[in-house]
GROMACS .gro file of C-alpha atoms in nm:
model
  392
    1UNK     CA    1   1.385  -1.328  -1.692
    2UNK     CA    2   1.312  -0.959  -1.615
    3UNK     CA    3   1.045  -0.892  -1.470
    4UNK     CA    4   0.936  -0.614  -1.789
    5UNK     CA    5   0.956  -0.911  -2.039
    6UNK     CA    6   0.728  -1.153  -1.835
    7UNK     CA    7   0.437  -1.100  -2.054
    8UNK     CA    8   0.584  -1.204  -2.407
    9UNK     CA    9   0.366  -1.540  -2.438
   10UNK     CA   10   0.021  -1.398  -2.423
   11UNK     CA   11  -0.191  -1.153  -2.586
   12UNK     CA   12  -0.371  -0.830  -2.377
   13UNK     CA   13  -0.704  -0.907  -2.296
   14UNK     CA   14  -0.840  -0.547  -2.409
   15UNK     CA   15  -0.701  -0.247  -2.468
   16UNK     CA   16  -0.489  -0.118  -2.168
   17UNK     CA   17  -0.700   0.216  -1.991
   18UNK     CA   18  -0.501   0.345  -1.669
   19UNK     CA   19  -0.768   0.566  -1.451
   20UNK     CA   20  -0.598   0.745  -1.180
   21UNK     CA   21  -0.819   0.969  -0.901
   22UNK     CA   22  -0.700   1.303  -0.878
   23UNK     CA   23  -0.602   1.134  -0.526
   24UNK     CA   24  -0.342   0.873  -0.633
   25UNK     CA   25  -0.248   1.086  -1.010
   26UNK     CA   26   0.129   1.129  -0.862
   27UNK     CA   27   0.125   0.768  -0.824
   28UNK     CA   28  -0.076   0.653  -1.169
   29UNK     CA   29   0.138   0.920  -1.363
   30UNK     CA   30   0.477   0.716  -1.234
   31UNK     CA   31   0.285   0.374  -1.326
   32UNK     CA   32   0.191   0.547  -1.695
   33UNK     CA   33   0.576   0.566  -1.712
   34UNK     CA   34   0.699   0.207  -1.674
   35UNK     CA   35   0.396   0.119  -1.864
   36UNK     CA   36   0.487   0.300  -2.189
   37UNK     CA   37   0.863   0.212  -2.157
   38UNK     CA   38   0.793  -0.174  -2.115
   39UNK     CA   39   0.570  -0.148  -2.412
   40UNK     CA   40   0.740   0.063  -2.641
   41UNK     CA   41   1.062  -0.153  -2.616
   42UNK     CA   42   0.894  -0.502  -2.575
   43UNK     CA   43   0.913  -0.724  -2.941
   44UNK     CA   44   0.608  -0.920  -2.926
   45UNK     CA   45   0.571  -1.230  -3.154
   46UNK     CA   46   0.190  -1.207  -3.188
   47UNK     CA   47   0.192  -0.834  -3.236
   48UNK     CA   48   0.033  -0.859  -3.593
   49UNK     CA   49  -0.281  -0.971  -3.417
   50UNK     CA   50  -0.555  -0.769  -3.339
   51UNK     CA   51  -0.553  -0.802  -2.986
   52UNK     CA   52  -0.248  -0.550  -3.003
   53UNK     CA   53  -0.398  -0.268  -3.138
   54UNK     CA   54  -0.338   0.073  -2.905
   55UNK     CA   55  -0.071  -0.186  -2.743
   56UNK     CA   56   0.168   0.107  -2.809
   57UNK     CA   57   0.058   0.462  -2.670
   58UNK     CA   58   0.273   0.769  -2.567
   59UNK     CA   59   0.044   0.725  -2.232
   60UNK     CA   60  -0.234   0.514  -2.107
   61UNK     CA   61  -0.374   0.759  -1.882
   62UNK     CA   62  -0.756   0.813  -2.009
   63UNK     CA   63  -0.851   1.180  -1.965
   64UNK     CA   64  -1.148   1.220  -1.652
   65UNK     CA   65  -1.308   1.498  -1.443
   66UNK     CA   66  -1.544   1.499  -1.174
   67UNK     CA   67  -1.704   1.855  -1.163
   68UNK     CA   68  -1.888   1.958  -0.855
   69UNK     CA   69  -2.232   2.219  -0.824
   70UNK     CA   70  -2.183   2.479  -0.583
   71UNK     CA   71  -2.397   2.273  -0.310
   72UNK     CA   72  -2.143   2.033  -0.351
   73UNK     CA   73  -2.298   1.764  -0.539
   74UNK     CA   74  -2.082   1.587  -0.806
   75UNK     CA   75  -2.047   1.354  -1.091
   76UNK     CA   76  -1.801   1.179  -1.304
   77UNK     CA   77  -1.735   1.227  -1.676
   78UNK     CA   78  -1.556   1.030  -1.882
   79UNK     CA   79  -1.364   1.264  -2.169
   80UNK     CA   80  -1.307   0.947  -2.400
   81UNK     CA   81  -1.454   0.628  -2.473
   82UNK     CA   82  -1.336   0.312  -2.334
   83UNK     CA   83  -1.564   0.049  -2.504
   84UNK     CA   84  -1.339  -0.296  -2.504
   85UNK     CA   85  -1.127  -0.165  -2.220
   86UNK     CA   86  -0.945  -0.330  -1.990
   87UNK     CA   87  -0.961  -0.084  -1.705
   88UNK     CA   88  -0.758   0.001  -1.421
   89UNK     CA   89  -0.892   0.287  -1.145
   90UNK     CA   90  -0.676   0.410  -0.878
   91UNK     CA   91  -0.756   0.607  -0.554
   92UNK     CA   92  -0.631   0.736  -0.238
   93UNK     CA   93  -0.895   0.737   0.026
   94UNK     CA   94  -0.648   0.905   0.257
   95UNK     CA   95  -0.527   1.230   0.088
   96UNK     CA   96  -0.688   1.498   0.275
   97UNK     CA   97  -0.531   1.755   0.085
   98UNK     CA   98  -0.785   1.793  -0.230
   99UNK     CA   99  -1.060   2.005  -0.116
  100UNK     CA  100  -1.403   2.097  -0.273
  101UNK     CA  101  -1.674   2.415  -0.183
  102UNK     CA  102  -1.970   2.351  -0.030
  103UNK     CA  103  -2.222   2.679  -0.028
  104UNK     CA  104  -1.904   2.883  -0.023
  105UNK     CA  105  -1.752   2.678   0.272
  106UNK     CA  106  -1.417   2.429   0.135
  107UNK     CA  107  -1.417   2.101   0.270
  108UNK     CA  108  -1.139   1.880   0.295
  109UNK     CA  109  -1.224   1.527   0.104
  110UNK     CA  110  -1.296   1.256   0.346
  111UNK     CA  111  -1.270   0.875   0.261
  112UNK     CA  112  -1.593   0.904   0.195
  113UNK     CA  113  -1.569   1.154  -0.074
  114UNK     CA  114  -1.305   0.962  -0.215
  115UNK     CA  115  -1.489   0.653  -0.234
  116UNK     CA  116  -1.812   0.859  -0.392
  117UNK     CA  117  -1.628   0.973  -0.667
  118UNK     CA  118  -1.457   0.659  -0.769
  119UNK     CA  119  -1.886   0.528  -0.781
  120UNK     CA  120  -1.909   0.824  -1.043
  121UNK     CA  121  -1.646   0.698  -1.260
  122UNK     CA  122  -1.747   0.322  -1.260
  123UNK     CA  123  -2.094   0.456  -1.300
  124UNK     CA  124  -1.958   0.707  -1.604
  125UNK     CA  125  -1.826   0.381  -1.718
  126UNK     CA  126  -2.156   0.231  -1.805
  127UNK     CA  127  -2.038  -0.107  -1.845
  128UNK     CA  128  -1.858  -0.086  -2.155
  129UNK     CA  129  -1.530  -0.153  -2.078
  130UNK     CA  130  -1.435  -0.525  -2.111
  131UNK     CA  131  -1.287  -0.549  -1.735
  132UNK     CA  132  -1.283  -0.313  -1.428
  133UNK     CA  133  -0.990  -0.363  -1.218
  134UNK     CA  134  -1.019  -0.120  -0.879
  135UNK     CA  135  -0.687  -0.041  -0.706
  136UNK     CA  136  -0.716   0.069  -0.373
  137UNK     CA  137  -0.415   0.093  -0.171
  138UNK     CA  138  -0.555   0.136   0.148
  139UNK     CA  139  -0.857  -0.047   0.162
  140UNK     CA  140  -1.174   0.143   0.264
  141UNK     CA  141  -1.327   0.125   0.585
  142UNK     CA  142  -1.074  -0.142   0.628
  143UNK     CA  143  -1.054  -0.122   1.018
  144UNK     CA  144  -1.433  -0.159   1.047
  145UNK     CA  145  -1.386  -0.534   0.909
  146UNK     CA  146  -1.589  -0.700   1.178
  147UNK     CA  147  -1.870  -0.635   1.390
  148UNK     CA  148  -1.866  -0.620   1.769
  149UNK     CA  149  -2.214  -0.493   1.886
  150UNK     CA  150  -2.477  -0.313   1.693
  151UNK     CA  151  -2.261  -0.121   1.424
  152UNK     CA  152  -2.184  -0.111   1.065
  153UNK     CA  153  -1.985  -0.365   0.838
  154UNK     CA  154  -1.889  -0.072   0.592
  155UNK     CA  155  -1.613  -0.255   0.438
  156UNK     CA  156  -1.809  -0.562   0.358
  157UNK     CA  157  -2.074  -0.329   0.201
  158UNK     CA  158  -1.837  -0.132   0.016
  159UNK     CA  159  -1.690  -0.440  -0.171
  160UNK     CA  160  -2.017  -0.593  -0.196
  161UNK     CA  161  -2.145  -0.233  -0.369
  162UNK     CA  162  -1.846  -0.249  -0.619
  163UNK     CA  163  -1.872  -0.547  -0.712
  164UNK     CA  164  -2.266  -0.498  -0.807
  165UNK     CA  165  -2.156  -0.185  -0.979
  166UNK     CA  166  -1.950  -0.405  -1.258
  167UNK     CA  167  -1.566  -0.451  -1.053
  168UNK     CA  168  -1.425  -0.749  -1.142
  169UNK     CA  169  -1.124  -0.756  -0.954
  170UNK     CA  170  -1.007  -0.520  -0.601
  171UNK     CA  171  -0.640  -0.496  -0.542
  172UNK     CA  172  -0.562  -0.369  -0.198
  173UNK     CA  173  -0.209  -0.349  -0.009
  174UNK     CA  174  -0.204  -0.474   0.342
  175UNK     CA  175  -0.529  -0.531   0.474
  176UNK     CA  176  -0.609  -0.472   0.816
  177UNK     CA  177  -0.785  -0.843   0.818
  178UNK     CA  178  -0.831  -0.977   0.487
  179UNK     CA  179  -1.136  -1.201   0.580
  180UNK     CA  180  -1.334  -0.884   0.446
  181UNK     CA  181  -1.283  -1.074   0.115
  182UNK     CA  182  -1.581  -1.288   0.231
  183UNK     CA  183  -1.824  -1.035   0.163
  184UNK     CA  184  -1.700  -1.104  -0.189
  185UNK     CA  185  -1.609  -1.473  -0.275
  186UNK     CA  186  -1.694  -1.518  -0.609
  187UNK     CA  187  -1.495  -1.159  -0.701
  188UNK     CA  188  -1.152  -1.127  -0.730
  189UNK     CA  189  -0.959  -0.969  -0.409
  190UNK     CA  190  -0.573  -0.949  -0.371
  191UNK     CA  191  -0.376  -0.763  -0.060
  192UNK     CA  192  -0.025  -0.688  -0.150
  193UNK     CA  193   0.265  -0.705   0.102
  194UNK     CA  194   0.526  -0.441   0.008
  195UNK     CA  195   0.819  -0.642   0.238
  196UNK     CA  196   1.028  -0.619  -0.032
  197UNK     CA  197   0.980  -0.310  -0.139
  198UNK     CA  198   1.072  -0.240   0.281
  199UNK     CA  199   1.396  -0.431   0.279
  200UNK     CA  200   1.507  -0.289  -0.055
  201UNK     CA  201   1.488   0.085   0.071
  202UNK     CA  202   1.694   0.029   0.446
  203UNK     CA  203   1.929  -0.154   0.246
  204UNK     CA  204   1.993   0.135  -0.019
  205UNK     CA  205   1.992   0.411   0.273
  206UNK     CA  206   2.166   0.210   0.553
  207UNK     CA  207   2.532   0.118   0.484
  208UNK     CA  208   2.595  -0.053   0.779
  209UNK     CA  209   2.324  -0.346   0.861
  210UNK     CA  210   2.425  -0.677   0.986
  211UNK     CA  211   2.128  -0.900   0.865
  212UNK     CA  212   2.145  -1.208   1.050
  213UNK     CA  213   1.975  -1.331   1.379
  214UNK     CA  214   2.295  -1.228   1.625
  215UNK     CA  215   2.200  -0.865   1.470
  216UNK     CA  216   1.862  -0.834   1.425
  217UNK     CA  217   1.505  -0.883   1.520
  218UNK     CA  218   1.142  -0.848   1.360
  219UNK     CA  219   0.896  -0.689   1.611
  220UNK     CA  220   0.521  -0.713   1.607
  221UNK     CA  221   0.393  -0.403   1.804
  222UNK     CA  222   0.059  -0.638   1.863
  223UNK     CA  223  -0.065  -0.977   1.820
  224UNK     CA  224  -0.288  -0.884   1.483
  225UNK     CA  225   0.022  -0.823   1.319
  226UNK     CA  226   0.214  -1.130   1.373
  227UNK     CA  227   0.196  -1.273   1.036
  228UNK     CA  228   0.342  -1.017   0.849
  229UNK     CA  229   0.637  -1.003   1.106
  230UNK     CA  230   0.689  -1.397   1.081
  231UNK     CA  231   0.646  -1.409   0.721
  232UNK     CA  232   0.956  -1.163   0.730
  233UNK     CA  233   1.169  -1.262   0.946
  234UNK     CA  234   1.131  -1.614   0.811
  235UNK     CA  235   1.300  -1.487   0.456
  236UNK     CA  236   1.530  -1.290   0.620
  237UNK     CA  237   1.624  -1.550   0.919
  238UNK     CA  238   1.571  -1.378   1.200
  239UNK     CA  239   1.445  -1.420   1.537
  240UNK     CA  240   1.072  -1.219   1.623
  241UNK     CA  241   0.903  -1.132   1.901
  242UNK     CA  242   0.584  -0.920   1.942
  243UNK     CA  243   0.381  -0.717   2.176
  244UNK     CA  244   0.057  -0.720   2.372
  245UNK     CA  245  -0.162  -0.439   2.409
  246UNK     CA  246  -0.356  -0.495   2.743
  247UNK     CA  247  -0.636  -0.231   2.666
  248UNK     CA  248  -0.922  -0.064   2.887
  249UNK     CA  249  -1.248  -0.222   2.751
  250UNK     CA  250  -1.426  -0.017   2.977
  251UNK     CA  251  -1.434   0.308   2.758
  252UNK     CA  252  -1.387   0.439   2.418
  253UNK     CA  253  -1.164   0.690   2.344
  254UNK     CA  254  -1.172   0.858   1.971
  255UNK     CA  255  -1.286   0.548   1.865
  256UNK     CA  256  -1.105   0.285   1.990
  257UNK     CA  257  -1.039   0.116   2.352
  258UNK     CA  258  -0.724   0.287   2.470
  259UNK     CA  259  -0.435   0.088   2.569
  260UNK     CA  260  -0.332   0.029   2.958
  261UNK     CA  261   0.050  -0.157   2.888
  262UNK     CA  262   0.258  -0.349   2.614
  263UNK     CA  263   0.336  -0.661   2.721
  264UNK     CA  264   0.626  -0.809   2.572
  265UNK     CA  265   0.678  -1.171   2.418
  266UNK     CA  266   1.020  -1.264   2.272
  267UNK     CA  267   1.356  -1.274   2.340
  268UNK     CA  268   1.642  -1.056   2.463
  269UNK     CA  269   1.678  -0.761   2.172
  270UNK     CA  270   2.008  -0.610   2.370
  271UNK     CA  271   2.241  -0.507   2.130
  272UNK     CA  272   2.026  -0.564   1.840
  273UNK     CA  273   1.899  -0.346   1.577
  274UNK     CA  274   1.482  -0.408   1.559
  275UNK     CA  275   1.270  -0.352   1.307
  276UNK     CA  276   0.917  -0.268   1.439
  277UNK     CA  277   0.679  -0.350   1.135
  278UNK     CA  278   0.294  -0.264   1.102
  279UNK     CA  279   0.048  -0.213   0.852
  280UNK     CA  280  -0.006   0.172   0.913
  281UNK     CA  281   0.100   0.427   1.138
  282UNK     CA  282  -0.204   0.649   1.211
  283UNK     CA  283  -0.163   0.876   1.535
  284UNK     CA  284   0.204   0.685   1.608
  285UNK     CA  285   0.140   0.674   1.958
  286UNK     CA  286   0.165   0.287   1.939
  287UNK     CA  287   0.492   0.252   1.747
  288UNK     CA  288   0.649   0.520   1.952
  289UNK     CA  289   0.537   0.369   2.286
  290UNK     CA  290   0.665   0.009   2.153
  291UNK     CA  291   0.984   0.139   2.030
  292UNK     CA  292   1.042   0.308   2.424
  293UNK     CA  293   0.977  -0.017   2.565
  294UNK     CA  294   1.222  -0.160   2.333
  295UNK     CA  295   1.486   0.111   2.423
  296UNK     CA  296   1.391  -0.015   2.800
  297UNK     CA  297   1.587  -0.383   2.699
  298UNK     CA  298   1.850  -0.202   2.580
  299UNK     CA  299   1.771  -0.238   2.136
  300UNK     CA  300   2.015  -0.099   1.929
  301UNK     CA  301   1.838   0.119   1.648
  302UNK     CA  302   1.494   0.092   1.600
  303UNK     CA  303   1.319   0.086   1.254
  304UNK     CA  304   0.931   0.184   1.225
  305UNK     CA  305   0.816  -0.038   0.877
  306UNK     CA  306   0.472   0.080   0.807
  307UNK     CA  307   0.289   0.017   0.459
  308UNK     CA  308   0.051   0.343   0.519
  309UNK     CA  309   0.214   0.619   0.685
  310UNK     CA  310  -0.100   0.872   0.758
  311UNK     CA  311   0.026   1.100   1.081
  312UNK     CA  312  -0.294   1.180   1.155
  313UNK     CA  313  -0.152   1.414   1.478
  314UNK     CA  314   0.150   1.521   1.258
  315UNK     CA  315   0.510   1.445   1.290
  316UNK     CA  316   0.596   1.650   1.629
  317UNK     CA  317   0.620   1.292   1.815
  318UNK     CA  318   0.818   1.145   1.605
  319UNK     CA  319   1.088   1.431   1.553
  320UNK     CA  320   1.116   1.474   1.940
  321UNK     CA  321   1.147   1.017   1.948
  322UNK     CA  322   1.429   1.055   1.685
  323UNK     CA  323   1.628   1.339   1.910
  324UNK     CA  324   1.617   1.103   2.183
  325UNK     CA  325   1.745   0.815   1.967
  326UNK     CA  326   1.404   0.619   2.059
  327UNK     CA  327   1.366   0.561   1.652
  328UNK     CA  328   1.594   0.548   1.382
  329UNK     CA  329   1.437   0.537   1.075
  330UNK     CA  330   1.098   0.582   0.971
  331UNK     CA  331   0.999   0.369   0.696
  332UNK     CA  332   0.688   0.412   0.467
  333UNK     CA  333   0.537   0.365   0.099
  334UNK     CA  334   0.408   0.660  -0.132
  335UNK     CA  335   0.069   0.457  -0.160
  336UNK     CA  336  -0.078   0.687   0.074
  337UNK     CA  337  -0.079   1.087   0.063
  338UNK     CA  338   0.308   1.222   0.175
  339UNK     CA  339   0.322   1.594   0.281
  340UNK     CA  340   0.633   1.773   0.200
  341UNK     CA  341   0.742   1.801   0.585
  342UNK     CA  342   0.745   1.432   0.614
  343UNK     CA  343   0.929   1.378   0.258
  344UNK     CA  344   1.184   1.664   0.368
  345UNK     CA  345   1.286   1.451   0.711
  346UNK     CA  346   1.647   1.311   0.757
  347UNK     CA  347   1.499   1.001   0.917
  348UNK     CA  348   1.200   0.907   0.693
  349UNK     CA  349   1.290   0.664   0.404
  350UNK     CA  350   1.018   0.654   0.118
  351UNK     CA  351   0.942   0.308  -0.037
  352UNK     CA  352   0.849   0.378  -0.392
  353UNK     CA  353   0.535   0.127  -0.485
  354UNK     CA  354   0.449   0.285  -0.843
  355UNK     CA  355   0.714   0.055  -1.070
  356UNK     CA  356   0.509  -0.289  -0.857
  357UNK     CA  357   0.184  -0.139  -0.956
  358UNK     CA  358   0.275  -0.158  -1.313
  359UNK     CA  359   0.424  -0.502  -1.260
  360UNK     CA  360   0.093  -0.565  -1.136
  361UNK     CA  361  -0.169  -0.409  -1.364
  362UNK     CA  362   0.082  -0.492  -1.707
  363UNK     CA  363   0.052  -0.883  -1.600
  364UNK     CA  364  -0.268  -0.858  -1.549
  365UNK     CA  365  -0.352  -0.710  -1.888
  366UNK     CA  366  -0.222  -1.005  -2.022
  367UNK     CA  367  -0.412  -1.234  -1.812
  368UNK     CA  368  -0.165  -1.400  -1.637
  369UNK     CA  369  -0.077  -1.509  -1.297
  370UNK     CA  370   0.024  -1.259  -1.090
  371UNK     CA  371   0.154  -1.497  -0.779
  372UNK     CA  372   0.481  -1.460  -0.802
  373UNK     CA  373   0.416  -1.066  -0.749
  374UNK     CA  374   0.261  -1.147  -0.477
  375UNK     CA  375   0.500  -1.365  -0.297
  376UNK     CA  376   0.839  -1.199  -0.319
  377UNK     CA  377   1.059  -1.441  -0.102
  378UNK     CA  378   1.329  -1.463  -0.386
  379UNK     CA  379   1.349  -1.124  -0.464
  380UNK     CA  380   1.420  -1.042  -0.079
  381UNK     CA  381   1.685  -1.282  -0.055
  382UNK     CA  382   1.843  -1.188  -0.380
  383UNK     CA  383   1.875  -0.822  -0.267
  384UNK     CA  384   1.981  -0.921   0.065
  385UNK     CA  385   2.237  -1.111  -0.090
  386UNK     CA  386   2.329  -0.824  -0.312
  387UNK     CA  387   2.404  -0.612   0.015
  388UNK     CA  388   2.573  -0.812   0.180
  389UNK     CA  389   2.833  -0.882  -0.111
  390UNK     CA  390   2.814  -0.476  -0.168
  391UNK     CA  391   2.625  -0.533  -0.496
  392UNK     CA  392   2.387  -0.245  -0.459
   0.00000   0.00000   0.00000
């Protein structure tokens, strides 16, 4: 069954309300698509019932702004009501690009701004809407997820502060370490994988992959990743290895123990094309000094998977790693902010995520399981199988 008529058996529970951030409205105006063409197409046999009214709307996008005094202060506003909703907020902590005046001064918006104003629209909210559903692709503070010496848990407070504010459910996309859903037990809390989402876009932009374990290899650049790499190269049966990062505990440097040497743990990779995957890329230092060690034993092409590309130092490293055939590909989702440099590369390959958000939030609405979403083993080896008999 497709996945656009899953929802036939069950009734909405409240009228569908689709609140995007100005941070993520690219995104949550591509998710208002699919939305309105499932729906306006879909024959529902309990669509006399009341439940169903507003099922049908030329757009489910609910009209906000969040106007700011010239000292910079803010707050939200909420254009139309949304008693009975069943609500769905999006935002981008990342995108840097929206700025705001402060006394004359612009600031770029932080992830704390971002996280601010989505409090003002929950708070405009009022607790009228029937459910609050918070989508958060990159979770907030989710690198500070455990404490170490006398610091701050801001993630854990974060969740635990939405939660108070009326959230009912927080759907994330790779979490740096998903035990931060302990702050929250009794609240809902998914992380989304996008593997399928990764092997779908090398397979539509690279003719020429041999998928098997003679061919390929999963790479974790460091032991925190390991799962994801497993849980991938289990579907696609292939062999993985990972790295070490032996790091200098002694100092700090921007934030973080710099590393001394990647240690390698895995077998031979010579002639093989590797597919380095990570939850984000931030500087890229990492992934570029993993990908040179795999050059070293002799890899074929090298693939960087990452579910948040940020580039926080820009994308001078990675041209000059691609000219000297250390990388490949670069491989990324639009769930994070994408400048027009890094869409414009040759070697980058966007993962589209905005058609699984609606799969998401549109099951959901009608109440029902959404585990299959979230484990997409089949779908990986269908596709795979679909490439490999030149299907696609």
């Amino acid at each position: 069954m497709p996945n656009d008529e899953r929802n036939l058996e069950t009734i909405p529970d409240g009228v569908l309300g689709l609140i995007p951030l100005e941070s993520c409205k690219e995104l949550g105006v591509k998710v208002d698509q699919y939305l309105v063409g499932w729906r306006d197409t879909r024959q529902h046999k309990h669509a006399s019932n009341p439940a169903f009214k507003d099922y049908r709307r030329d757009s489910y996008l609910l009209s906000t702004s969040i106007p700011r005094f010239g000292t910079g202060e803010a707050k939200g506003v909420i254009q139309e009501s949304v008693r009975g909703y069943d609500l769905y907020l999006m935002v981008d902590v990342t995108n840097y690009s929206l700025t705001y005046t402060v006394c004359g001064h612009e600031n770029h918006m932080s992830p704390d701004d971002h996280y601010a104003d989505l409090k003002r629209i929950i708070a405009a909210v009022g607790g009228k809407a029937r459910r609050i559903t918070v989508i958060i692709p990159f979770l907030y503070e989710g690198r500070q997820h455990k404490r170490t010496a006398r610091e701050s848990l801001d993630c854990a407070l974060a969740l635990q502060e939405l939660t108070s504010m009326g959230v009912d459910n927080i759907i994330t996309f790779d979490a740096h370490d998903p035990r931060v859903q302990n702050a929250i037990p009794l609240s809902g809390f998914e992380t989304v994988q996008p593997a399928y989402q990764f092997i779908k876009g090398i397979c539509k932009e690279v003719p020429d992959l041999q998928i098997d374990s003679e061919h390929m290899m999963i790479i974790s650049p460091d032991e925190g990743g390991t799962n994801r790499a497993i849980y991938l190269a289990n579907v696609l049966g292939l062999d993985m290895g990972m790295f070490y990062k032996r790091r200098d505990y002694s100092q700090v440097v921007d934030g973080r123990n710099p590393i001394v040497a990647h240690e390698f743990l895995g077998s031979s990779v010579e002639g093989k094309d590797v597919i380095i995957i990570d939850d984000m890329i931030s500087s890229g230092e990492s992934m570029i000094d993993v990908a040179t060690e795999l050059k070293k034993r002799k890899a074929r092409r090298i693939f960087t998977m990452a579910t948040f590309g940020l580039f926080t130092n820009g994308l001078a490293k990675f041209d000059e790693a691609v000219e000297k055939g250390i990388i490949y590909k670069v491989v990324t989702t639009n769930l994070t902010y994408q400048t027009k440099e890094l869409l414009s590369r040759p070697y980058y390959i966007n993962c589209d995520m905005s058609k699984y958000i609606a799969y998401i939030i549109d099951t959901l609405n009608h109440d029902q399981s959404i585990s299959d979403l979230l484990i997409p083993s089949d779908r990986i080896t269908k596709i795979v199988k679909k490439y490999k008999n030149n299907e696609l």
